Amino acid sequence: MTDSSENVLECLIIGSGPAGLSAALYAARANLKPVVLSGMDLGGQVSKTAAVDNYPGFPEGIDGPEMVSIFQKQAERFGAEIIFDSATEVDLSERPFKVTTYGGEYLAETLIIATGAEIRQLGVPGETDFTGRGVSYCATCDGHFFQEKDLIVVGGGDSALKEGIFLTRFAKSVTIVHRRDELRAGVYLANKAKENPKIKFIWDTVVTEIIGDGTVNSVRLKNVKTDQEETRPIDGIFIYIGHIPNTDLFKDVLDTDENGYLVLDKQMHTNLPGVFAAGEVGDPHFQQVVISAGMGAAAAMEVVEFLEDEN
Ligand code: NAP
C-alpha cells in the first residue's frame, strides 16, 4: 500500500485467478516486484472448480483449490506479493494509475487487469431466496450436501456437464435442463454425460421459478417449444449458464465489447497505454485456465517491454 508518490509500484495486478497469478510469476521473475490484489476469492473461478483435467503437466488432473495454491507458491517464490484486498475504484486519468481498495490506495506505473468474470444468474423468482438452501453455483463447494438427492443442473455448456458429472458422485440423480435441444458443450463432456447412468436431460426447457419451504423442494419448468409447464420435485439446483465479465470499474475508460468484455489486442494491451489485461475479463471466446495463464504471462512480458521502452 502506498501513501506517497515515492512508493509507486512498477506493476499492480488486479485479480488472482490463473491470469493474475501467471502475470505475477512473470512480472516477479522480471524483478518488477508486482503486487497482486487477490479480490474476494484467491484463485477466482478455479478455486471453485472440482477438477481441472485439461491443464498440461497434470496428467491425472488437479483439484482447482490445489492448483491455485501451487500458482500462488510459484509466484511468491519469485517475490510477488499477494494482498487479500479488492479494488473499489480506479483512476486511470494519469500515471501513476491510482487504485483504491477497501484497505487503502495503490499507485502503479502499469496495471494488469485480471478480474475475471462472475457467474450469471437465472434471475427467476426464488433464486436469491434459496441461494445456499438448495440453489448453488458451485458443485465443488456444495455437492457433498446432496448425498442420494435428486438434483437439476441448468445449462448446456461445458460447465453444466462437467459439474453435473461431478455431482453424480453424491446425488441419486442429476437432470440437466437445457433451453435448446443441442448442447453447447464439447463432444468429450457431452458423451461422458450421456453415458453416465445417473444423468438425464430435459431439452428445450427453462426454469421459471424455484420453489421451497425453508429449502428448495421443486422447480417450475417450461418447455419453450410447447409452452407446457410442470412442477418438478427436486432437492437442489445447480446453475451453470455462463459468466459476466468483471469490468464495472473500467467500463467508462477502457474499451469493452457488446457483452462487456475488455477489448484487447494480441499483446494484451487495452486502449490505454500502460494498462494491460489478461484472462476471462478480456476473453469471451476460450475461457480456459491454460489460455488465461498464457494471457497473464503475455501481459507481464508486455509490461516489461513497455517499461523498458519508456526508460
Ligand atoms: P457457456 O459455454 O457460455 O454456456 C452457458 C450455457 O448456459 C449455454 O448452454 C447457454 O445456452 C445456457 N444459458 C445461458 N443463459 C441462460 C439462461 N438465461 N437460461 C438458461 N440457459 C442459459 O458457459 P460455461 O459452460 O460456463 O463455459 C464457459 C467457457 O468455459 C466455455 O468456453 C467452455 O468451453 C469453458 N469450459 C471448459 C471446460 C472444460 O473442461 N473443457 C469446463 C468448463 C468450462 P445456449 O447454449 O442456448 O446459449
CSV table of C-alpha atoms and ligand atoms in Angstrom, one decimal:
chain,number,residue,atom,x,y,z
A,1,MET,CA,0.0,0.0,0.0
A,2,THR,CA,1.3,3.5,-0.7
A,3,ASP,CA,0.5,6.9,0.6
A,4,SER,CA,3.3,8.8,-1.1
A,5,SER,CA,4.4,9.1,-4.7
A,6,GLU,CA,7.8,7.7,-3.8
A,7,ASN,CA,6.1,4.4,-3.3
A,8,VAL,CA,4.9,3.8,-6.8
A,9,LEU,CA,4.7,0.2,-7.9
A,10,GLU,CA,6.0,-0.8,-11.3
A,11,CYS,CA,3.2,-3.3,-11.8
A,12,LEU,CA,-0.1,-3.8,-9.9
A,13,ILE,CA,-2.2,-6.8,-10.8
A,14,ILE,CA,-5.9,-6.8,-10.1
A,15,GLY,CA,-7.2,-10.3,-9.7
A,16,SER,CA,-5.7,-13.6,-8.6
A,17,GLY,CA,-7.0,-16.3,-11.0
A,18,PRO,CA,-4.8,-18.1,-13.4
A,19,ALA,CA,-4.2,-14.9,-15.4
A,20,GLY,CA,-3.4,-12.8,-12.4
A,21,LEU,CA,-1.1,-15.3,-10.8
A,22,SER,CA,0.7,-16.2,-14.0
A,23,ALA,CA,1.2,-12.5,-14.7
A,24,ALA,CA,2.6,-12.2,-11.1
A,25,LEU,CA,5.0,-15.0,-11.7
A,26,TYR,CA,6.4,-13.5,-15.0
A,27,ALA,CA,6.5,-9.9,-13.6
A,28,ALA,CA,8.2,-11.1,-10.4
A,29,ARG,CA,10.8,-13.0,-12.5
A,30,ALA,CA,11.5,-9.8,-14.3
A,31,ASN,CA,12.1,-8.1,-11.0
A,32,LEU,CA,9.2,-5.8,-11.1
A,33,LYS,CA,8.1,-6.7,-7.5
A,34,PRO,CA,4.5,-7.0,-8.6
A,35,VAL,CA,1.6,-6.6,-6.1
A,36,VAL,CA,-1.5,-8.7,-6.7
A,37,LEU,CA,-4.8,-7.7,-5.3
A,38,SER,CA,-6.5,-11.0,-4.8
A,39,GLY,CA,-10.1,-9.9,-4.8
A,40,MET,CA,-12.7,-11.8,-2.7
A,41,ASP,CA,-11.6,-15.3,-3.7
A,42,LEU,CA,-7.9,-16.1,-4.2
A,43,GLY,CA,-7.8,-18.0,-7.4
A,44,GLY,CA,-11.1,-16.8,-8.8
A,45,GLN,CA,-13.3,-19.3,-10.5
A,46,VAL,CA,-10.7,-22.1,-10.4
A,47,SER,CA,-10.8,-22.1,-6.7
A,48,LYS,CA,-14.4,-23.3,-7.1
A,49,THR,CA,-13.8,-25.9,-9.7
A,50,ALA,CA,-13.8,-29.6,-8.8
A,51,ALA,CA,-11.1,-30.8,-11.0
A,52,VAL,CA,-9.0,-29.3,-13.8
A,53,ASP,CA,-8.3,-32.1,-16.3
A,54,ASN,CA,-7.0,-30.2,-19.2
A,55,TYR,CA,-4.1,-28.2,-17.9
A,56,PRO,CA,-0.8,-29.6,-19.3
A,57,GLY,CA,1.5,-31.0,-16.6
A,58,PHE,CA,-1.2,-32.7,-14.5
A,59,PRO,CA,-1.9,-36.0,-16.3
A,60,GLU,CA,-4.2,-37.2,-13.5
A,61,GLY,CA,-6.0,-33.8,-13.3
A,62,ILE,CA,-5.8,-31.5,-10.3
A,63,ASP,CA,-8.3,-30.0,-7.8
A,64,GLY,CA,-9.0,-26.3,-8.5
A,65,PRO,CA,-8.0,-25.1,-5.0
A,66,GLU,CA,-4.8,-27.1,-5.1
A,67,MET,CA,-3.9,-25.6,-8.4
A,68,VAL,CA,-4.5,-22.1,-7.1
A,69,SER,CA,-2.2,-22.9,-4.1
A,70,ILE,CA,0.6,-24.1,-6.5
A,71,PHE,CA,0.2,-21.0,-8.7
A,72,GLN,CA,0.4,-18.8,-5.6
A,73,LYS,CA,3.5,-20.5,-4.2
A,74,GLN,CA,5.3,-20.3,-7.5
A,75,ALA,CA,4.6,-16.5,-7.9
A,76,GLU,CA,5.6,-15.8,-4.3
A,77,ARG,CA,8.8,-17.8,-4.7
A,78,PHE,CA,10.0,-15.1,-7.1
A,79,GLY,CA,8.8,-12.2,-4.9
A,80,ALA,CA,5.3,-11.4,-5.9
A,81,GLU,CA,3.2,-10.0,-3.1
A,82,ILE,CA,-0.4,-11.2,-2.8
A,83,ILE,CA,-2.7,-9.0,-0.8
A,84,PHE,CA,-6.1,-10.1,0.3
A,85,ASP,CA,-8.0,-6.9,-0.8
A,86,SER,CA,-10.2,-5.8,-3.6
A,87,ALA,CA,-10.1,-2.7,-5.9
A,88,THR,CA,-13.1,-0.5,-5.3
A,89,GLU,CA,-12.1,2.5,-7.6
A,90,VAL,CA,-9.6,3.2,-10.2
A,91,ASP,CA,-8.3,6.5,-11.6
A,92,LEU,CA,-6.6,5.9,-14.9
A,93,SER,CA,-6.6,9.6,-16.0
A,94,GLU,CA,-2.9,9.9,-15.4
A,95,ARG,CA,0.2,7.9,-14.4
A,96,PRO,CA,0.9,6.6,-12.0
A,97,PHE,CA,-2.5,5.0,-12.0
A,98,LYS,CA,-4.4,5.1,-8.7
A,99,VAL,CA,-6.2,2.1,-7.4
A,100,THR,CA,-8.3,2.4,-4.3
A,101,THR,CA,-9.1,-0.7,-2.3
A,102,TYR,CA,-11.0,-1.5,0.9
A,103,GLY,CA,-7.7,-1.3,2.7
A,104,GLY,CA,-6.0,1.7,1.2
A,105,GLU,CA,-4.6,3.1,-2.0
A,106,TYR,CA,-2.0,1.9,-4.5
A,107,LEU,CA,-0.1,3.9,-7.2
A,108,ALA,CA,1.3,2.0,-10.1
A,109,GLU,CA,3.1,2.7,-13.3
A,110,THR,CA,1.4,-0.2,-15.1
A,111,LEU,CA,-1.7,-2.2,-14.4
A,112,ILE,CA,-2.7,-5.7,-15.4
A,113,ILE,CA,-6.4,-6.3,-15.1
A,114,ALA,CA,-7.2,-9.9,-14.4
A,115,THR,CA,-10.5,-9.5,-12.7
A,116,GLY,CA,-12.2,-12.5,-14.5
A,117,ALA,CA,-15.9,-12.9,-14.7
A,118,GLU,CA,-18.8,-13.5,-12.4
A,119,ILE,CA,-21.4,-16.3,-12.6
A,120,ARG,CA,-24.5,-15.4,-14.5
A,121,GLN,CA,-27.8,-15.9,-12.5
A,122,LEU,CA,-31.1,-17.1,-13.9
A,123,GLY,CA,-33.0,-14.2,-12.5
A,124,VAL,CA,-36.1,-16.2,-11.7
A,125,PRO,CA,-38.3,-16.0,-8.5
A,126,GLY,CA,-36.9,-18.0,-5.6
A,127,GLU,CA,-33.3,-18.0,-6.9
A,128,THR,CA,-31.9,-15.4,-4.5
A,129,ASP,CA,-34.1,-16.6,-1.6
A,130,PHE,CA,-32.9,-20.1,-1.8
A,131,THR,CA,-29.2,-19.5,-2.6
A,132,GLY,CA,-27.3,-21.6,-0.1
A,133,ARG,CA,-30.5,-23.5,0.7
A,134,GLY,CA,-30.7,-25.7,-2.3
A,135,VAL,CA,-29.6,-23.2,-5.0
A,136,SER,CA,-25.9,-23.4,-5.8
A,137,TYR,CA,-23.4,-22.2,-8.3
A,138,CYS,CA,-20.6,-24.4,-7.0
A,139,ALA,CA,-20.7,-28.2,-7.2
A,140,THR,CA,-17.2,-28.4,-5.6
A,141,CYS,CA,-18.4,-26.4,-2.6
A,142,ASP,CA,-21.9,-27.8,-2.1
A,143,GLY,CA,-22.1,-31.1,-3.9
A,144,HIS,CA,-21.4,-33.2,-0.7
A,145,PHE,CA,-24.6,-31.8,0.9
A,146,PHE,CA,-26.7,-33.6,-1.6
A,147,GLN,CA,-25.9,-37.3,-0.9
A,148,GLU,CA,-28.5,-39.5,-2.6
A,149,LYS,CA,-30.6,-36.5,-3.6
A,150,ASP,CA,-32.3,-35.6,-6.9
A,151,LEU,CA,-30.7,-32.6,-8.5
A,152,ILE,CA,-31.1,-30.5,-11.5
A,153,VAL,CA,-28.3,-28.6,-13.3
A,154,VAL,CA,-29.2,-25.7,-15.6
A,155,GLY,CA,-27.2,-25.1,-18.7
A,156,GLY,CA,-25.9,-26.8,-21.8
A,157,GLY,CA,-22.3,-25.7,-21.8
A,158,ASP,CA,-19.1,-27.4,-20.6
A,159,SER,CA,-19.5,-26.2,-17.1
A,160,ALA,CA,-23.0,-27.6,-16.7
A,161,LEU,CA,-21.9,-31.0,-18.0
A,162,LYS,CA,-18.6,-31.1,-16.1
A,163,GLU,CA,-20.1,-30.1,-12.8
A,164,GLY,CA,-23.2,-32.3,-13.5
A,165,ILE,CA,-20.9,-35.3,-13.9
A,166,PHE,CA,-19.1,-34.4,-10.7
A,167,LEU,CA,-22.4,-34.2,-8.8
A,168,THR,CA,-23.2,-37.8,-9.7
A,169,ARG,CA,-20.6,-38.7,-7.1
A,170,PHE,CA,-23.1,-37.7,-4.4
A,171,ALA,CA,-26.5,-37.4,-6.0
A,172,LYS,CA,-29.1,-40.1,-6.7
A,173,SER,CA,-29.9,-38.4,-10.0
A,174,VAL,CA,-28.8,-35.4,-12.0
A,175,THR,CA,-31.2,-33.9,-14.6
A,176,ILE,CA,-29.6,-31.4,-16.9
A,177,VAL,CA,-32.2,-28.8,-18.1
A,178,HIS,CA,-31.2,-27.0,-21.2
A,179,ARG,CA,-33.1,-24.3,-23.1
A,180,ARG,CA,-32.3,-25.8,-26.5
A,181,ASP,CA,-32.2,-29.3,-28.0
A,182,GLU,CA,-28.5,-29.2,-28.7
A,183,LEU,CA,-25.6,-28.9,-26.3
A,184,ARG,CA,-23.1,-26.1,-26.4
A,185,ALA,CA,-20.6,-28.3,-24.6
A,186,GLY,CA,-17.8,-30.1,-26.5
A,187,VAL,CA,-18.2,-33.7,-27.7
A,188,TYR,CA,-16.0,-35.2,-24.9
A,189,LEU,CA,-18.0,-33.9,-22.0
A,190,ALA,CA,-21.3,-34.4,-23.9
A,191,ASN,CA,-20.5,-38.1,-24.5
A,192,LYS,CA,-19.3,-38.6,-20.9
A,193,ALA,CA,-22.6,-37.1,-19.6
A,194,LYS,CA,-24.8,-39.0,-21.9
A,195,GLU,CA,-23.0,-42.3,-20.9
A,196,ASN,CA,-23.5,-41.6,-17.2
A,197,PRO,CA,-26.4,-43.7,-15.9
A,198,LYS,CA,-27.3,-41.1,-13.2
A,199,ILE,CA,-27.7,-38.3,-15.8
A,200,LYS,CA,-30.8,-37.4,-17.7
A,201,PHE,CA,-31.6,-34.5,-20.0
A,202,ILE,CA,-34.6,-32.3,-20.3
A,203,TRP,CA,-34.4,-30.3,-23.6
A,204,ASP,CA,-36.0,-27.1,-24.8
A,205,THR,CA,-36.8,-26.2,-21.3
A,206,VAL,CA,-36.2,-23.3,-18.9
A,207,VAL,CA,-36.6,-22.9,-15.2
A,208,THR,CA,-39.2,-20.2,-14.4
A,209,GLU,CA,-39.4,-20.5,-10.6
A,210,ILE,CA,-37.6,-22.1,-7.8
A,211,ILE,CA,-39.9,-23.2,-5.0
A,212,GLY,CA,-39.3,-24.4,-1.5
A,213,ASP,CA,-40.2,-24.3,2.2
A,214,GLY,CA,-37.0,-23.4,4.1
A,215,THR,CA,-35.1,-25.3,1.4
A,216,VAL,CA,-35.7,-26.0,-2.2
A,217,ASN,CA,-38.3,-28.7,-2.9
A,218,SER,CA,-39.3,-28.2,-6.5
A,219,VAL,CA,-38.8,-26.1,-9.7
A,220,ARG,CA,-41.3,-24.9,-12.2
A,221,LEU,CA,-40.2,-25.8,-15.7
A,222,LYS,CA,-41.5,-24.5,-19.0
A,223,ASN,CA,-41.0,-26.1,-22.4
A,224,VAL,CA,-40.1,-23.2,-24.8
A,225,LYS,CA,-41.5,-25.0,-27.8
A,226,THR,CA,-44.8,-26.2,-26.5
A,227,ASP,CA,-45.2,-23.7,-23.6
A,228,GLN,CA,-46.2,-26.7,-21.4
A,229,GLU,CA,-45.3,-26.1,-17.8
A,230,GLU,CA,-44.7,-28.6,-15.0
A,231,THR,CA,-43.6,-28.5,-11.3
A,232,ARG,CA,-40.8,-31.0,-10.7
A,233,PRO,CA,-39.8,-32.1,-7.2
A,234,ILE,CA,-36.1,-31.8,-6.6
A,235,ASP,CA,-33.7,-31.4,-3.7
A,236,GLY,CA,-31.3,-28.9,-5.2
A,237,ILE,CA,-30.5,-26.9,-8.3
A,238,PHE,CA,-27.0,-26.1,-9.6
A,239,ILE,CA,-26.9,-23.2,-12.1
A,240,TYR,CA,-24.2,-23.0,-14.8
A,241,ILE,CA,-25.3,-20.6,-17.5
A,242,GLY,CA,-22.2,-18.7,-18.3
A,243,HIS,CA,-20.4,-15.6,-17.0
A,244,ILE,CA,-20.5,-11.8,-16.9
A,245,PRO,CA,-17.0,-10.1,-17.1
A,246,ASN,CA,-15.9,-8.1,-14.1
A,247,THR,CA,-15.4,-4.8,-15.9
A,248,ASP,CA,-17.6,-2.4,-14.0
A,249,LEU,CA,-14.6,-0.5,-12.6
A,250,PHE,CA,-13.2,0.1,-16.0
A,251,LYS,CA,-16.1,0.4,-18.5
A,252,ASP,CA,-16.1,4.2,-18.6
A,253,VAL,CA,-12.4,4.4,-19.5
A,254,LEU,CA,-11.5,1.2,-21.3
A,255,ASP,CA,-13.0,-0.2,-24.5
A,256,THR,CA,-15.4,-3.1,-24.0
A,257,ASP,CA,-17.3,-5.2,-26.5
A,258,GLU,CA,-21.1,-5.5,-26.6
A,259,ASN,CA,-21.0,-8.1,-23.8
A,260,GLY,CA,-18.8,-6.0,-21.5
A,261,TYR,CA,-15.5,-7.9,-22.1
A,262,LEU,CA,-12.4,-5.7,-22.3
A,263,VAL,CA,-11.2,-5.3,-25.9
A,264,LEU,CA,-7.5,-6.3,-26.1
A,265,ASP,CA,-5.0,-6.5,-28.9
A,266,LYS,CA,-2.9,-9.7,-29.4
A,267,GLN,CA,-0.3,-8.3,-26.9
A,268,MET,CA,-2.9,-7.9,-24.1
A,269,HIS,CA,-2.9,-4.1,-24.5
A,270,THR,CA,-6.1,-2.3,-23.6
A,271,ASN,CA,-6.8,1.1,-25.4
A,272,LEU,CA,-4.9,2.9,-22.6
A,273,PRO,CA,-1.1,2.8,-22.7
A,274,GLY,CA,0.3,1.1,-19.5
A,275,VAL,CA,-3.0,-0.7,-18.8
A,276,PHE,CA,-3.0,-4.4,-19.8
A,277,ALA,CA,-5.5,-7.2,-19.2
A,278,ALA,CA,-5.5,-11.0,-19.2
A,279,GLY,CA,-7.8,-13.9,-18.7
A,280,GLU,CA,-11.5,-14.1,-18.9
A,281,VAL,CA,-12.1,-10.4,-18.4
A,282,GLY,CA,-10.8,-10.0,-21.9
A,283,ASP,CA,-11.6,-13.4,-23.3
A,284,PRO,CA,-15.2,-14.1,-24.3
A,285,HIS,CA,-14.2,-17.0,-26.5
A,286,PHE,CA,-11.9,-19.6,-24.9
A,287,GLN,CA,-12.2,-19.2,-21.2
A,288,GLN,CA,-9.8,-21.9,-20.3
A,289,VAL,CA,-7.3,-22.0,-17.4
A,290,VAL,CA,-4.4,-22.7,-19.7
A,291,ILE,CA,-5.3,-19.8,-22.0
A,292,SER,CA,-5.9,-17.4,-19.1
A,293,ALA,CA,-2.5,-18.4,-17.7
A,294,GLY,CA,-0.9,-17.7,-21.1
A,295,MET,CA,-2.6,-14.4,-21.4
A,296,GLY,CA,-1.3,-13.4,-17.9
A,297,ALA,CA,2.3,-14.4,-18.9
A,298,ALA,CA,2.0,-12.4,-22.1
A,299,ALA,CA,0.6,-9.3,-20.3
A,300,ALA,CA,3.5,-9.3,-17.9
A,301,MET,CA,6.0,-9.7,-20.7
A,302,GLU,CA,4.4,-6.7,-22.4
A,303,VAL,CA,4.6,-4.7,-19.2
A,304,VAL,CA,8.3,-5.4,-19.1
A,305,GLU,CA,8.7,-4.2,-22.6
A,306,PHE,CA,6.5,-1.1,-22.0
A,307,LEU,CA,8.6,0.0,-19.0
A,308,GLU,CA,11.9,-0.7,-20.9
A,309,ASP,CA,10.8,1.3,-23.9
A,310,GLU,CA,9.9,4.2,-21.6
A,311,ASN,CA,13.4,4.2,-20.0
B,1,NAP,P1,-21.2,-21.2,-21.8
B,1,NAP,O1,-20.3,-22.0,-22.7
B,1,NAP,O2,-21.4,-19.8,-22.1
B,1,NAP,O3,-22.6,-22.0,-21.7
B,1,NAP,C1,-23.6,-21.4,-21.0
B,1,NAP,C2,-24.9,-22.3,-21.2
B,1,NAP,O4,-25.9,-21.7,-20.4
B,1,NAP,C3,-25.3,-22.4,-22.6
B,1,NAP,O5,-25.7,-23.7,-22.9
B,1,NAP,C4,-26.5,-21.4,-22.7
B,1,NAP,O6,-27.5,-21.8,-23.6
B,1,NAP,C5,-27.0,-21.5,-21.3
B,1,NAP,N1,-27.7,-20.3,-20.8
B,1,NAP,C6,-27.2,-19.0,-20.9
B,1,NAP,N2,-28.1,-18.1,-20.4
B,1,NAP,C7,-29.1,-18.9,-20.0
B,1,NAP,C8,-30.4,-18.6,-19.4
B,1,NAP,N3,-30.7,-17.3,-19.0
B,1,NAP,N4,-31.2,-19.6,-19.1
B,1,NAP,C9,-30.9,-20.9,-19.4
B,1,NAP,N5,-29.8,-21.2,-20.0
B,1,NAP,C10,-28.9,-20.2,-20.3
B,1,NAP,O7,-20.6,-21.2,-20.3
B,1,NAP,P2,-19.8,-22.3,-19.5
B,1,NAP,O8,-20.4,-23.6,-19.6
B,1,NAP,O9,-19.6,-21.7,-18.1
B,1,NAP,O10,-18.4,-22.3,-20.2
B,1,NAP,C11,-17.6,-21.1,-20.3
B,1,NAP,C12,-16.3,-21.4,-21.1
B,1,NAP,O11,-15.5,-22.2,-20.3
B,1,NAP,C13,-16.6,-22.1,-22.4
B,1,NAP,O12,-15.7,-21.6,-23.3
B,1,NAP,C14,-16.3,-23.5,-22.1
B,1,NAP,O13,-15.8,-24.3,-23.2
B,1,NAP,C15,-15.2,-23.4,-21.0
B,1,NAP,N6,-15.2,-24.5,-20.1
B,1,NAP,C16,-14.5,-25.6,-20.4
B,1,NAP,C17,-14.4,-26.8,-19.6
B,1,NAP,C18,-13.7,-28.0,-20.0
B,1,NAP,O14,-13.5,-28.9,-19.2
B,1,NAP,N7,-13.2,-28.1,-21.2
B,1,NAP,C19,-15.2,-26.8,-18.4
B,1,NAP,C20,-15.9,-25.6,-18.1
B,1,NAP,C21,-15.9,-24.5,-18.9
B,1,NAP,P3,-27.2,-21.8,-25.2
B,1,NAP,O15,-26.3,-23.0,-25.5
B,1,NAP,O16,-28.6,-21.9,-25.7
B,1,NAP,O17,-26.6,-20.5,-25.4
